Short mmCIF file of C-alpha atoms in Angstrom, two decimals:
data_model
loop_
_atom_site.label_atom_id
_atom_site.label_comp_id
_atom_site.label_asym_id
_atom_site.label_seq_id
_atom_site.Cartn_x
_atom_site.Cartn_y
_atom_site.Cartn_z
CA MET A 1 44.66 14.14 -5.02
CA SER A 2 41.19 12.95 -3.99
CA LYS A 3 38.22 15.13 -4.99
CA ASN A 4 36.06 14.45 -1.93
CA LEU A 5 36.39 14.21 1.83
CA VAL A 6 33.66 12.17 3.47
CA LYS A 7 32.84 12.29 7.13
CA ILE A 8 31.50 8.96 8.46
CA LEU A 9 29.51 8.58 11.70
CA ASP A 10 30.27 5.86 14.22
CA ASN A 11 27.52 3.66 12.76
CA GLY A 12 29.09 3.93 9.25
CA LYS A 13 26.55 6.37 7.81
CA VAL A 14 27.87 9.06 5.50
CA ASP A 15 27.47 12.25 7.46
CA CYS A 16 28.59 14.82 4.92
CA VAL A 17 30.73 15.18 1.80
CA TYR A 18 33.19 17.99 1.33
CA SER A 19 34.20 18.52 -2.33
CA SER A 20 37.36 20.10 -3.74
CA PRO A 21 39.21 22.17 -3.13
CA THR A 22 40.27 20.15 -0.11
CA PRO A 23 41.36 22.20 2.92
CA ALA A 24 44.93 21.61 4.06
CA SER A 25 44.15 20.57 7.58
CA GLY A 26 41.48 19.49 10.10
CA TYR A 27 40.12 16.59 8.09
CA ASP A 28 42.63 13.81 8.95
CA ASP A 29 39.85 11.44 10.17
CA TRP A 30 37.71 11.88 7.09
CA ILE A 31 37.86 9.45 4.12
CA LYS A 32 39.47 10.80 1.00
CA THR A 33 37.93 9.48 -2.18
CA ASP A 34 37.14 10.19 -5.81
CA ILE A 35 33.74 8.66 -5.33
CA GLN A 36 30.74 10.94 -4.64
CA PRO A 37 28.68 8.82 -2.12
CA ASN A 38 25.00 9.46 -1.44
CA LEU A 39 24.22 10.82 2.03
CA SER A 40 22.15 7.65 2.61
CA ASP A 41 25.17 5.34 1.89
CA TYR A 42 27.32 3.81 4.60
CA TRP A 43 31.00 2.92 4.77
CA ASN A 44 31.81 -0.77 5.42
CA VAL A 45 35.53 -0.13 6.06
CA ASN A 46 36.41 -0.85 2.41
CA ALA A 47 33.81 0.86 0.31
CA PHE A 48 30.63 2.91 0.24
CA VAL A 49 27.49 0.74 0.17
CA ASN A 50 24.19 2.00 -1.25
CA ILE A 51 21.28 1.04 1.00
CA GLY A 52 18.88 0.69 -1.95
CA GLU A 53 15.18 1.47 -1.99
CA SER A 54 13.04 1.14 1.05
CA PRO A 55 10.84 -2.00 0.96
CA SER A 56 7.87 0.10 2.02
CA PRO A 57 7.05 3.68 3.05
CA HIS A 58 7.15 2.46 6.65
CA HIS A 59 10.70 1.09 6.62
CA ILE A 60 13.74 2.94 7.91
CA PHE A 61 17.33 1.91 7.46
CA ASP A 62 19.16 0.86 10.64
CA TYR A 63 22.84 1.82 10.12
CA HIS A 64 23.92 -0.25 13.13
CA THR A 65 22.51 -3.54 11.79
CA LYS A 66 22.79 -2.45 8.07
CA GLN A 67 19.18 -3.60 7.45
CA TRP A 68 15.86 -2.09 6.57
CA ILE A 69 13.45 -2.33 9.57
CA ASP A 70 9.76 -1.59 10.04
CA PRO A 71 9.61 0.24 13.40
CA ARG A 72 5.83 0.09 13.72
CA GLU A 73 4.25 -1.83 16.57
CA LEU A 74 1.95 -4.74 15.69
CA ASP A 75 -1.20 -2.87 16.69
CA GLU A 76 -0.27 0.01 14.34
CA ILE A 77 0.37 -2.42 11.47
CA LYS A 78 -2.96 -4.09 12.15
CA ALA A 79 -4.83 -0.81 12.09
CA GLN A 80 -3.16 0.28 8.86
CA LYS A 81 -3.81 -3.08 7.23
CA TRP A 82 -7.50 -2.97 8.26
CA ALA A 83 -7.81 0.51 6.73
CA GLU A 84 -6.24 -0.87 3.52
CA ILE A 85 -8.68 -3.80 3.51
CA LYS A 86 -11.71 -1.56 4.05
CA SER A 87 -10.63 0.65 1.16
CA GLN A 88 -10.27 -2.40 -1.09
CA ARG A 89 -13.65 -3.72 0.13
CA ASP A 90 -15.32 -0.39 -0.75
CA GLN A 91 -13.67 -0.41 -4.20
CA LEU A 92 -15.05 -3.91 -4.80
CA GLU A 93 -18.52 -3.12 -3.48
CA PHE A 94 -18.84 0.13 -5.43
CA GLY A 95 -16.80 -0.99 -8.50
CA GLY A 96 -19.56 -2.86 -10.32
CA PHE A 97 -20.94 -6.38 -10.49
CA GLU A 98 -22.02 -8.86 -13.11
CA PHE A 99 -25.59 -10.01 -13.81
CA GLU A 100 -26.62 -12.10 -16.79
CA GLY A 101 -23.37 -11.47 -18.55
CA ASN A 102 -23.36 -7.73 -18.15
CA VAL A 103 -21.55 -5.42 -15.76
CA TYR A 104 -23.70 -3.00 -13.76
CA ASP A 105 -22.66 -0.01 -11.70
CA SER A 106 -22.79 -0.56 -7.91
CA ASP A 107 -21.88 2.83 -6.50
CA GLN A 108 -24.27 4.17 -3.85
CA VAL A 109 -26.42 6.06 -6.32
CA SER A 110 -26.69 3.04 -8.58
CA GLN A 111 -27.61 0.75 -5.62
CA GLY A 112 -30.51 3.16 -4.89
CA ARG A 113 -31.62 3.15 -8.51
CA ILE A 114 -31.54 -0.64 -8.68
CA MET A 115 -33.58 -0.92 -5.47
CA GLY A 116 -36.13 1.61 -6.75
CA ALA A 117 -36.46 -0.13 -10.10
CA ALA A 118 -36.95 -3.45 -8.44
CA VAL A 119 -39.70 -2.07 -6.21
CA ALA A 120 -41.40 -0.20 -9.09
CA GLY A 121 -42.08 -3.47 -10.88
CA VAL A 122 -42.11 -2.08 -14.48
CA ASP A 123 -39.91 -2.98 -17.44
CA GLN A 124 -37.07 -0.62 -18.11
CA ILE A 125 -34.11 0.16 -20.38
CA TRP A 126 -31.02 -0.01 -18.11
CA THR A 127 -27.66 1.74 -18.73
CA LEU A 128 -24.76 -0.60 -17.98
CA ALA A 129 -21.34 0.26 -16.55
CA ASP A 130 -19.90 0.68 -20.10
CA ASN A 131 -22.82 3.02 -21.03
CA THR A 132 -24.51 0.55 -23.33
CA THR A 133 -28.10 -0.32 -22.62
CA VAL A 134 -30.12 -3.49 -22.05
CA SER A 135 -33.89 -4.06 -21.72
CA LEU A 136 -34.91 -5.56 -18.39
CA THR A 137 -38.31 -6.93 -17.36
CA ALA A 138 -39.75 -6.28 -13.92
CA SER A 139 -38.76 -9.81 -12.94
CA GLN A 140 -35.21 -9.26 -14.22
CA LEU A 141 -34.97 -6.01 -12.15
CA ARG A 142 -35.92 -7.93 -9.00
CA GLN A 143 -33.27 -10.52 -9.92
CA LEU A 144 -30.77 -7.67 -10.53
CA TYR A 145 -31.51 -6.30 -7.10
CA ALA A 146 -31.00 -9.78 -5.58
CA ALA A 147 -27.71 -10.18 -7.45
CA LEU A 148 -26.61 -6.78 -6.15
CA GLN A 149 -27.38 -7.90 -2.56
CA VAL A 150 -25.39 -11.13 -3.07
CA HIS A 151 -22.52 -9.07 -4.49
CA ILE A 152 -22.50 -6.77 -1.46
CA ALA A 153 -22.84 -9.66 0.98
CA ASN A 154 -19.94 -11.54 -0.67
CA VAL A 155 -17.63 -8.52 -0.52
CA HIS A 156 -18.47 -7.87 3.10
CA GLU A 157 -18.00 -11.52 4.03
CA ARG A 158 -14.48 -11.32 2.54
CA GLY A 159 -13.87 -8.22 4.57
CA ARG A 160 -15.04 -9.92 7.80
CA ILE A 161 -12.69 -12.87 7.12
CA ALA A 162 -9.77 -10.54 6.49
CA ARG A 163 -10.61 -8.57 9.65
CA GLN A 164 -10.56 -11.69 11.74
CA LEU A 165 -7.25 -12.77 10.25
CA ILE A 166 -5.79 -9.40 11.17
CA LEU A 167 -7.10 -9.56 14.71
CA ASP A 168 -5.79 -13.09 15.14
CA ALA A 169 -2.32 -12.35 13.69
CA GLN A 170 0.60 -12.69 16.05
CA THR A 171 3.32 -11.28 13.76
CA LYS A 172 3.83 -8.46 11.30
CA GLU A 173 4.33 -11.01 8.58
CA GLN A 174 0.90 -12.60 9.24
CA VAL A 175 -0.77 -9.20 9.11
CA GLU A 176 0.96 -8.19 5.89
CA ALA A 177 0.02 -11.56 4.32
CA THR A 178 -3.71 -10.87 4.81
CA GLN A 179 -5.56 -10.21 1.60
CA LEU A 180 -9.17 -9.29 0.92
#
């Protein structure tokens, strides 16, 4: 005797599983099986099929077509992609930059310190991103500030290009393909 009774919806989705002991009557249209299906599985007339993992947090499984679909509208996908790109842009801007073979911090506080040091015009010992130090002349501090500005400008230029690609996209696939 089968251990489980499984109720299947019209679209094939497993609705519920009733385990042993099996009632004597009232379950004639349920599938009798020794298999314990997942509630996300579907019945394909011969066997239970596991739908697998969602391709993204936005996808839902369509039991009628037996496929994962992304139900979001194009404008919603564009807005979410732009938010993702802005976050990546900020991480790049504030995540450090290279100058004369060393990596310098570029968070907002560090940007202010670099600007102040460049304006002050005096030689300084500077703490790098890895907490080691380097001696910088007043001239090098001005060059460091210029390098910081180039770093910021380059990151924001990449962001503007990505933004335009998102705005110009006609399909979900074009939006998703956009990278910073």
